[in-house]
């Protein structure tokens, strides 16, 4: 079955460390997205990519970095510059632009800074 | 910037009661999408509305898109415990060529037996 796989499901990070969250899709979708969700809150866009080797900053990109070297993969690195990284991170993909297609979400990664 | 607000933020109902959540955008939308997120889960796409005044139904769920394409609603008839979760509306952002979604603030629904 096609879908989006995020790993790990839970991640604990010490302050000052960089961590990378994995996101892989086999839906042959062109666009991929990273959102952050804080408890009881909505989804805020971190980065998005519409095509391989290209990506754009979202609303809260500071302290994060991404790469899109393959169509299937869109990893997110949470750097030590991110001051409050504890959150639920959701990766999504869509066939094309958001104007025409809904998102398919992965099951998410819960990151906790200890 | 573009804002998408939802009301109410929370709603507790008794099983069998109806439920409605309202979504309002600060800008005109080319389409509106609805998602459901179960507790501890991830958002799941429910439906997309495109036309002004459009109404779509999925079993007990009725979705409407306003005439001005700036608001939308989701109505659930005779709620069940399986309806528990947070419902988000989302519309294409006015920046970035409309290729990313701005999500609403969400309405959390709790259903009591």
PDB file of C-alpha atoms in Angstrom:
ATOM      1  CA  UNK A   1       0.000   0.000   0.000  1.00  0.00           C
ATOM      2  CA  UNK A   2       1.167   3.512  -0.747  1.00  0.00           C
ATOM      3  CA  UNK A   3       1.664   5.991   2.010  1.00  0.00           C
ATOM      4  CA  UNK A   4       3.983   8.207   3.990  1.00  0.00           C
ATOM      5  CA  UNK A   5       6.332   6.806   6.583  1.00  0.00           C
ATOM      6  CA  UNK A   6       7.755   8.966   9.331  1.00  0.00           C
ATOM      7  CA  UNK A   7      10.424   7.765  11.687  1.00  0.00           C
ATOM      8  CA  UNK A   8      11.063   7.559  14.498  1.00  0.00           C
ATOM      9  CA  UNK A   9       7.665   7.764  16.156  1.00  0.00           C
ATOM     10  CA  UNK A  10       9.188   9.151  19.359  1.00  0.00           C
ATOM     11  CA  UNK A  11      12.487  11.006  19.663  1.00  0.00           C
ATOM     12  CA  UNK A  12      14.272  12.402  22.671  1.00  0.00           C
ATOM     13  CA  UNK A  13      16.958  15.002  22.208  1.00  0.00           C
ATOM     14  CA  UNK A  14      19.359  16.654  24.551  1.00  0.00           C
ATOM     15  CA  UNK A  15      19.627  20.404  24.429  1.00  0.00           C
ATOM     16  CA  UNK A  16      22.257  21.538  21.956  1.00  0.00           C
ATOM     17  CA  UNK A  17      21.898  18.516  19.681  1.00  0.00           C
ATOM     18  CA  UNK A  18      20.735  18.439  16.107  1.00  0.00           C
ATOM     19  CA  UNK A  19      18.278  15.690  15.168  1.00  0.00           C
ATOM     20  CA  UNK A  20      16.919  14.569  11.810  1.00  0.00           C
ATOM     21  CA  UNK A  21      13.360  13.370  11.275  1.00  0.00           C
ATOM     22  CA  UNK A  22      12.754  11.036   8.374  1.00  0.00           C
ATOM     23  CA  UNK A  23       9.859  11.276   5.918  1.00  0.00           C
ATOM     24  CA  UNK A  24       9.489   8.868   2.992  1.00  0.00           C
ATOM     25  CA  UNK A  25       6.569   8.527   0.578  1.00  0.00           C
ATOM     26  CA  UNK A  26       5.807   6.007  -2.155  1.00  0.00           C
ATOM     27  CA  UNK A  27       2.760   7.805  -3.529  1.00  0.00           C
ATOM     28  CA  UNK A  28       4.715   9.398  -6.386  1.00  0.00           C
ATOM     29  CA  UNK A  29       3.618  12.787  -5.057  1.00  0.00           C
ATOM     30  CA  UNK A  30       5.472  15.854  -6.256  1.00  0.00           C
ATOM     31  CA  UNK A  31       4.975  18.095  -3.240  1.00  0.00           C
ATOM     32  CA  UNK A  32       6.005  17.466   0.351  1.00  0.00           C
ATOM     33  CA  UNK A  33       5.516  19.501   3.511  1.00  0.00           C
ATOM     34  CA  UNK A  34       6.580  19.686   7.135  1.00  0.00           C
ATOM     35  CA  UNK A  35       4.211  20.976   9.808  1.00  0.00           C
ATOM     36  CA  UNK A  36       4.627  21.452  13.506  1.00  0.00           C
ATOM     37  CA  UNK A  37       1.773  20.928  15.963  1.00  0.00           C
ATOM     38  CA  UNK A  38       1.914  21.987  19.599  1.00  0.00           C
ATOM     39  CA  UNK A  39      -0.510  20.480  22.163  1.00  0.00           C
ATOM     40  CA  UNK A  40      -4.067  21.604  21.509  1.00  0.00           C
ATOM     41  CA  UNK A  41      -2.935  23.805  18.649  1.00  0.00           C
ATOM     42  CA  UNK A  42      -3.246  23.907  14.894  1.00  0.00           C
ATOM     43  CA  UNK A  43      -0.658  23.089  12.248  1.00  0.00           C
ATOM     44  CA  UNK A  44       2.090  25.529  11.373  1.00  0.00           C
ATOM     45  CA  UNK A  45       4.114  25.168   8.178  1.00  0.00           C
ATOM     46  CA  UNK A  46       7.884  24.796   8.563  1.00  0.00           C
ATOM     47  CA  UNK A  47       9.121  24.021   5.026  1.00  0.00           C
ATOM     48  CA  UNK A  48       7.694  22.739   1.791  1.00  0.00           C
ATOM     49  CA  UNK A  49       8.997  21.404  -1.493  1.00  0.00           C
ATOM     50  CA  UNK A  50       7.210  21.240  -4.809  1.00  0.00           C
ATOM     51  CA  UNK A  51       9.974  19.549  -6.769  1.00  0.00           C
ATOM     52  CA  UNK A  52      13.249  17.730  -6.228  1.00  0.00           C
ATOM     53  CA  UNK A  53      16.187  19.953  -5.285  1.00  0.00           C
ATOM     54  CA  UNK A  54      13.923  22.872  -4.458  1.00  0.00           C
ATOM     55  CA  UNK A  55      12.203  23.923  -1.245  1.00  0.00           C
ATOM     56  CA  UNK A  56      10.755  27.043   0.363  1.00  0.00           C
ATOM     57  CA  UNK A  57      10.478  28.349   3.899  1.00  0.00           C
ATOM     58  CA  UNK A  58       7.145  28.226   5.603  1.00  0.00           C
ATOM     59  CA  UNK A  59       5.898  30.380   8.444  1.00  0.00           C
ATOM     60  CA  UNK A  60       8.232  29.066  11.158  1.00  0.00           C
ATOM     61  CA  UNK A  61      11.431  27.947   9.366  1.00  0.00           C
ATOM     62  CA  UNK A  62      13.928  29.401  11.845  1.00  0.00           C
ATOM     63  CA  UNK A  63      15.965  26.668  13.542  1.00  0.00           C
ATOM     64  CA  UNK A  64      15.044  24.030  10.952  1.00  0.00           C
ATOM     65  CA  UNK A  65      16.592  22.789   7.718  1.00  0.00           C
ATOM     66  CA  UNK A  66      15.485  20.396   4.991  1.00  0.00           C
ATOM     67  CA  UNK A  67      16.711  18.717   1.822  1.00  0.00           C
ATOM     68  CA  UNK A  68      14.937  17.215  -1.165  1.00  0.00           C
ATOM     69  CA  UNK A  69      17.476  15.122  -3.030  1.00  0.00           C
ATOM     70  CA  UNK A  70      14.945  12.463  -4.022  1.00  0.00           C
ATOM     71  CA  UNK A  71      11.277  12.707  -4.888  1.00  0.00           C
ATOM     72  CA  UNK A  72      10.431  10.145  -2.217  1.00  0.00           C
ATOM     73  CA  UNK A  73      12.291  11.716   0.682  1.00  0.00           C
ATOM     74  CA  UNK A  74      12.062  15.010   2.575  1.00  0.00           C
ATOM     75  CA  UNK A  75      14.033  14.851   5.856  1.00  0.00           C
ATOM     76  CA  UNK A  76      13.773  17.604   8.443  1.00  0.00           C
ATOM     77  CA  UNK A  77      16.656  18.588  10.703  1.00  0.00           C
ATOM     78  CA  UNK A  78      15.838  20.298  13.960  1.00  0.00           C
ATOM     79  CA  UNK A  79      18.938  22.262  14.859  1.00  0.00           C
ATOM     80  CA  UNK A  80      20.167  23.496  18.213  1.00  0.00           C
ATOM     81  CA  UNK A  81      19.090  26.975  17.109  1.00  0.00           C
ATOM     82  CA  UNK A  82      15.441  25.982  17.475  1.00  0.00           C
ATOM     83  CA  UNK A  83      14.626  27.348  20.915  1.00  0.00           C
ATOM     84  CA  UNK A  84      11.517  25.318  21.677  1.00  0.00           C
ATOM     85  CA  UNK A  85      11.646  22.135  19.598  1.00  0.00           C
ATOM     86  CA  UNK A  86       9.396  19.924  21.733  1.00  0.00           C
ATOM     87  CA  UNK A  87       6.374  19.295  19.504  1.00  0.00           C
ATOM     88  CA  UNK A  88       4.575  16.858  17.215  1.00  0.00           C
ATOM     89  CA  UNK A  89       6.042  16.971  13.701  1.00  0.00           C
ATOM     90  CA  UNK A  90       3.913  15.985  10.741  1.00  0.00           C
ATOM     91  CA  UNK A  91       5.077  15.330   7.212  1.00  0.00           C
ATOM     92  CA  UNK A  92       2.602  15.466   4.333  1.00  0.00           C
ATOM     93  CA  UNK A  93       2.568  15.081   0.595  1.00  0.00           C
ATOM     94  CA  UNK A  94       0.256  15.994  -2.243  1.00  0.00           C
ATOM     95  CA  UNK A  95       0.045  15.063  -5.901  1.00  0.00           C
ATOM     96  CA  UNK A  96       0.384  18.647  -7.007  1.00  0.00           C
ATOM     97  CA  UNK A  97      -0.388  22.098  -5.727  1.00  0.00           C
ATOM     98  CA  UNK A  98      -2.585  22.476  -2.701  1.00  0.00           C
ATOM     99  CA  UNK A  99      -5.141  24.243  -4.883  1.00  0.00           C
ATOM    100  CA  UNK A 100      -6.251  20.963  -6.378  1.00  0.00           C
ATOM    101  CA  UNK A 101      -5.225  18.101  -4.158  1.00  0.00           C
ATOM    102  CA  UNK A 102      -5.606  17.149  -0.535  1.00  0.00           C
ATOM    103  CA  UNK A 103      -2.710  16.215   1.679  1.00  0.00           C
ATOM    104  CA  UNK A 104      -1.739  12.752   2.827  1.00  0.00           C
ATOM    105  CA  UNK A 105      -0.105  12.891   6.242  1.00  0.00           C
ATOM    106  CA  UNK A 106       2.371  10.577   7.901  1.00  0.00           C
ATOM    107  CA  UNK A 107       1.761   9.318  11.429  1.00  0.00           C
ATOM    108  CA  UNK A 108       4.093  11.922  12.892  1.00  0.00           C
ATOM    109  CA  UNK A 109       7.163  12.134  15.128  1.00  0.00           C
ATOM    110  CA  UNK A 110       6.895  13.338  18.724  1.00  0.00           C
ATOM    111  CA  UNK A 111      10.089  15.153  19.641  1.00  0.00           C
ATOM    112  CA  UNK A 112      10.938  15.857  23.255  1.00  0.00           C
ATOM    113  CA  UNK A 113      13.927  17.828  24.461  1.00  0.00           C
ATOM    114  CA  UNK A 114      15.308  16.481  27.721  1.00  0.00           C
TER     115      UNK A 114
ATOM    116  CA  UNK B   1      -1.079  37.463   6.437  1.00  0.00           C
ATOM    117  CA  UNK B   2      -3.870  35.037   5.644  1.00  0.00           C
ATOM    118  CA  UNK B   3      -5.786  33.779   8.659  1.00  0.00           C
ATOM    119  CA  UNK B   4      -8.227  30.923   8.944  1.00  0.00           C
ATOM    120  CA  UNK B   5     -10.278  30.837  12.108  1.00  0.00           C
ATOM    121  CA  UNK B   6     -12.645  28.176  13.391  1.00  0.00           C
ATOM    122  CA  UNK B   7     -15.355  28.304  16.004  1.00  0.00           C
ATOM    123  CA  UNK B   8     -15.976  26.897  18.448  1.00  0.00           C
ATOM    124  CA  UNK B   9     -12.557  25.850  19.733  1.00  0.00           C
ATOM    125  CA  UNK B  10     -14.095  23.030  21.775  1.00  0.00           C
ATOM    126  CA  UNK B  11     -17.468  21.299  21.736  1.00  0.00           C
ATOM    127  CA  UNK B  12     -18.823  18.643  24.081  1.00  0.00           C
ATOM    128  CA  UNK B  13     -21.987  16.876  22.982  1.00  0.00           C
ATOM    129  CA  UNK B  14     -24.051  13.950  24.103  1.00  0.00           C
ATOM    130  CA  UNK B  15     -24.083  11.044  21.685  1.00  0.00           C
ATOM    131  CA  UNK B  16     -26.927  11.547  19.242  1.00  0.00           C
ATOM    132  CA  UNK B  17     -26.782  15.348  19.299  1.00  0.00           C
ATOM    133  CA  UNK B  18     -25.796  17.351  16.246  1.00  0.00           C
ATOM    134  CA  UNK B  19     -22.535  19.264  15.904  1.00  0.00           C
ATOM    135  CA  UNK B  20     -21.410  22.143  13.687  1.00  0.00           C
ATOM    136  CA  UNK B  21     -18.036  23.818  13.251  1.00  0.00           C
ATOM    137  CA  UNK B  22     -17.558  27.037  11.312  1.00  0.00           C
ATOM    138  CA  UNK B  23     -14.517  28.128   9.347  1.00  0.00           C
ATOM    139  CA  UNK B  24     -13.775  31.717   8.311  1.00  0.00           C
ATOM    140  CA  UNK B  25     -10.938  32.923   6.096  1.00  0.00           C
ATOM    141  CA  UNK B  26      -9.587  36.449   5.918  1.00  0.00           C
ATOM    142  CA  UNK B  27      -9.220  36.019   2.146  1.00  0.00           C
ATOM    143  CA  UNK B  28     -11.238  34.475  -0.662  1.00  0.00           C
ATOM    144  CA  UNK B  29     -10.337  30.846  -1.195  1.00  0.00           C
ATOM    145  CA  UNK B  30     -10.130  28.878  -4.429  1.00  0.00           C
ATOM    146  CA  UNK B  31     -11.147  25.812  -2.459  1.00  0.00           C
ATOM    147  CA  UNK B  32     -11.617  24.650   1.120  1.00  0.00           C
ATOM    148  CA  UNK B  33     -10.508  21.310   2.500  1.00  0.00           C
ATOM    149  CA  UNK B  34     -11.530  19.526   5.699  1.00  0.00           C
ATOM    150  CA  UNK B  35      -9.443  17.165   7.781  1.00  0.00           C
ATOM    151  CA  UNK B  36     -10.097  15.049  10.872  1.00  0.00           C
ATOM    152  CA  UNK B  37      -7.463  14.253  13.475  1.00  0.00           C
ATOM    153  CA  UNK B  38      -8.267  11.570  16.021  1.00  0.00           C
ATOM    154  CA  UNK B  39      -6.684  11.928  19.485  1.00  0.00           C
ATOM    155  CA  UNK B  40      -3.026  10.939  19.245  1.00  0.00           C
ATOM    156  CA  UNK B  41      -3.291  10.552  15.483  1.00  0.00           C
ATOM    157  CA  UNK B  42      -2.555  12.480  12.343  1.00  0.00           C
ATOM    158  CA  UNK B  43      -4.885  14.584  10.153  1.00  0.00           C
ATOM    159  CA  UNK B  44      -6.842  12.665   7.538  1.00  0.00           C
ATOM    160  CA  UNK B  45      -8.277  14.345   4.453  1.00  0.00           C
ATOM    161  CA  UNK B  46     -12.078  14.279   4.397  1.00  0.00           C
ATOM    162  CA  UNK B  47     -13.218  16.394   1.467  1.00  0.00           C
ATOM    163  CA  UNK B  48     -12.568  19.359  -0.808  1.00  0.00           C
ATOM    164  CA  UNK B  49     -15.125  21.966  -1.866  1.00  0.00           C
ATOM    165  CA  UNK B  50     -14.465  24.171  -4.871  1.00  0.00           C
ATOM    166  CA  UNK B  51     -17.623  25.920  -6.059  1.00  0.00           C
ATOM    167  CA  UNK B  52     -19.344  28.862  -4.449  1.00  0.00           C
ATOM    168  CA  UNK B  53     -22.315  27.646  -2.395  1.00  0.00           C
ATOM    169  CA  UNK B  54     -21.308  24.004  -2.824  1.00  0.00           C
ATOM    170  CA  UNK B  55     -22.784  21.410  -0.470  1.00  0.00           C
ATOM    171  CA  UNK B  56     -21.433  17.883  -0.163  1.00  0.00           C
ATOM    172  CA  UNK B  57     -22.486  15.024   2.081  1.00  0.00           C
ATOM    173  CA  UNK B  58     -20.642  12.042   3.440  1.00  0.00           C
ATOM    174  CA  UNK B  59     -23.093   9.870   5.387  1.00  0.00           C
ATOM    175  CA  UNK B  60     -23.838  11.943   8.531  1.00  0.00           C
ATOM    176  CA  UNK B  61     -21.401  14.741   7.591  1.00  0.00           C
ATOM    177  CA  UNK B  62     -22.524  17.766   5.560  1.00  0.00           C
ATOM    178  CA  UNK B  63     -19.984  20.252   4.236  1.00  0.00           C
ATOM    179  CA  UNK B  64     -20.833  23.709   2.878  1.00  0.00           C
ATOM    180  CA  UNK B  65     -18.765  26.342   1.083  1.00  0.00           C
ATOM    181  CA  UNK B  66     -20.012  29.901   1.401  1.00  0.00           C
ATOM    182  CA  UNK B  67     -21.249  31.982  -1.498  1.00  0.00           C
ATOM    183  CA  UNK B  68     -18.363  34.421  -1.085  1.00  0.00           C
ATOM    184  CA  UNK B  69     -15.874  31.525  -0.775  1.00  0.00           C
ATOM    185  CA  UNK B  70     -14.562  32.910   2.501  1.00  0.00           C
ATOM    186  CA  UNK B  71     -16.354  30.609   4.904  1.00  0.00           C
ATOM    187  CA  UNK B  72     -17.344  27.004   5.293  1.00  0.00           C
ATOM    188  CA  UNK B  73     -19.073  24.719   7.740  1.00  0.00           C
ATOM    189  CA  UNK B  74     -19.100  21.075   8.731  1.00  0.00           C
ATOM    190  CA  UNK B  75     -22.260  19.653  10.276  1.00  0.00           C
ATOM    191  CA  UNK B  76     -22.469  16.207  11.840  1.00  0.00           C
ATOM    192  CA  UNK B  77     -25.921  14.750  12.399  1.00  0.00           C
ATOM    193  CA  UNK B  78     -26.505  12.435  15.355  1.00  0.00           C
ATOM    194  CA  UNK B  79     -22.931  12.284  16.611  1.00  0.00           C
ATOM    195  CA  UNK B  80     -21.319   9.002  17.570  1.00  0.00           C
ATOM    196  CA  UNK B  81     -18.276   8.251  19.711  1.00  0.00           C
ATOM    197  CA  UNK B  82     -16.364   7.539  16.514  1.00  0.00           C
ATOM    198  CA  UNK B  83     -16.718  11.229  15.610  1.00  0.00           C
ATOM    199  CA  UNK B  84     -14.392  12.252  18.446  1.00  0.00           C
ATOM    200  CA  UNK B  85     -11.395  14.245  17.267  1.00  0.00           C
ATOM    201  CA  UNK B  86     -10.295  17.631  16.027  1.00  0.00           C
ATOM    202  CA  UNK B  87     -11.684  18.954  12.765  1.00  0.00           C
ATOM    203  CA  UNK B  88      -9.571  21.342  10.712  1.00  0.00           C
ATOM    204  CA  UNK B  89     -10.460  23.349   7.661  1.00  0.00           C
ATOM    205  CA  UNK B  90      -7.670  24.450   5.329  1.00  0.00           C
ATOM    206  CA  UNK B  91      -7.324  26.661   2.297  1.00  0.00           C
ATOM    207  CA  UNK B  92      -4.564  27.434  -0.209  1.00  0.00           C
ATOM    208  CA  UNK B  93      -2.255  30.171   1.020  1.00  0.00           C
ATOM    209  CA  UNK B  94      -2.274  33.447  -0.853  1.00  0.00           C
ATOM    210  CA  UNK B  95       1.511  33.412  -1.001  1.00  0.00           C
ATOM    211  CA  UNK B  96       3.788  30.850  -2.647  1.00  0.00           C
ATOM    212  CA  UNK B  97       1.575  30.409  -5.685  1.00  0.00           C
ATOM    213  CA  UNK B  98      -1.185  28.854  -3.612  1.00  0.00           C
ATOM    214  CA  UNK B  99       0.741  25.614  -3.376  1.00  0.00           C
ATOM    215  CA  UNK B 100       0.540  25.277   0.370  1.00  0.00           C
ATOM    216  CA  UNK B 101      -2.315  25.069   2.799  1.00  0.00           C
ATOM    217  CA  UNK B 102      -3.100  27.316   5.710  1.00  0.00           C
ATOM    218  CA  UNK B 103      -4.898  25.310   8.357  1.00  0.00           C
ATOM    219  CA  UNK B 104      -7.610  26.639  10.582  1.00  0.00           C
ATOM    220  CA  UNK B 105      -7.335  26.703  14.333  1.00  0.00           C
ATOM    221  CA  UNK B 106      -9.410  23.521  14.641  1.00  0.00           C
ATOM    222  CA  UNK B 107     -12.491  22.460  16.600  1.00  0.00           C
ATOM    223  CA  UNK B 108     -12.069  19.689  19.135  1.00  0.00           C
ATOM    224  CA  UNK B 109     -15.156  17.504  19.442  1.00  0.00           C
ATOM    225  CA  UNK B 110     -15.843  15.288  22.440  1.00  0.00           C
ATOM    226  CA  UNK B 111     -18.807  12.963  22.452  1.00  0.00           C
ATOM    227  CA  UNK B 112     -20.188  11.660  25.734  1.00  0.00           C
ATOM    228  CA  UNK B 113     -22.370   8.592  26.116  1.00  0.00           C
TER     229      UNK B 113
END
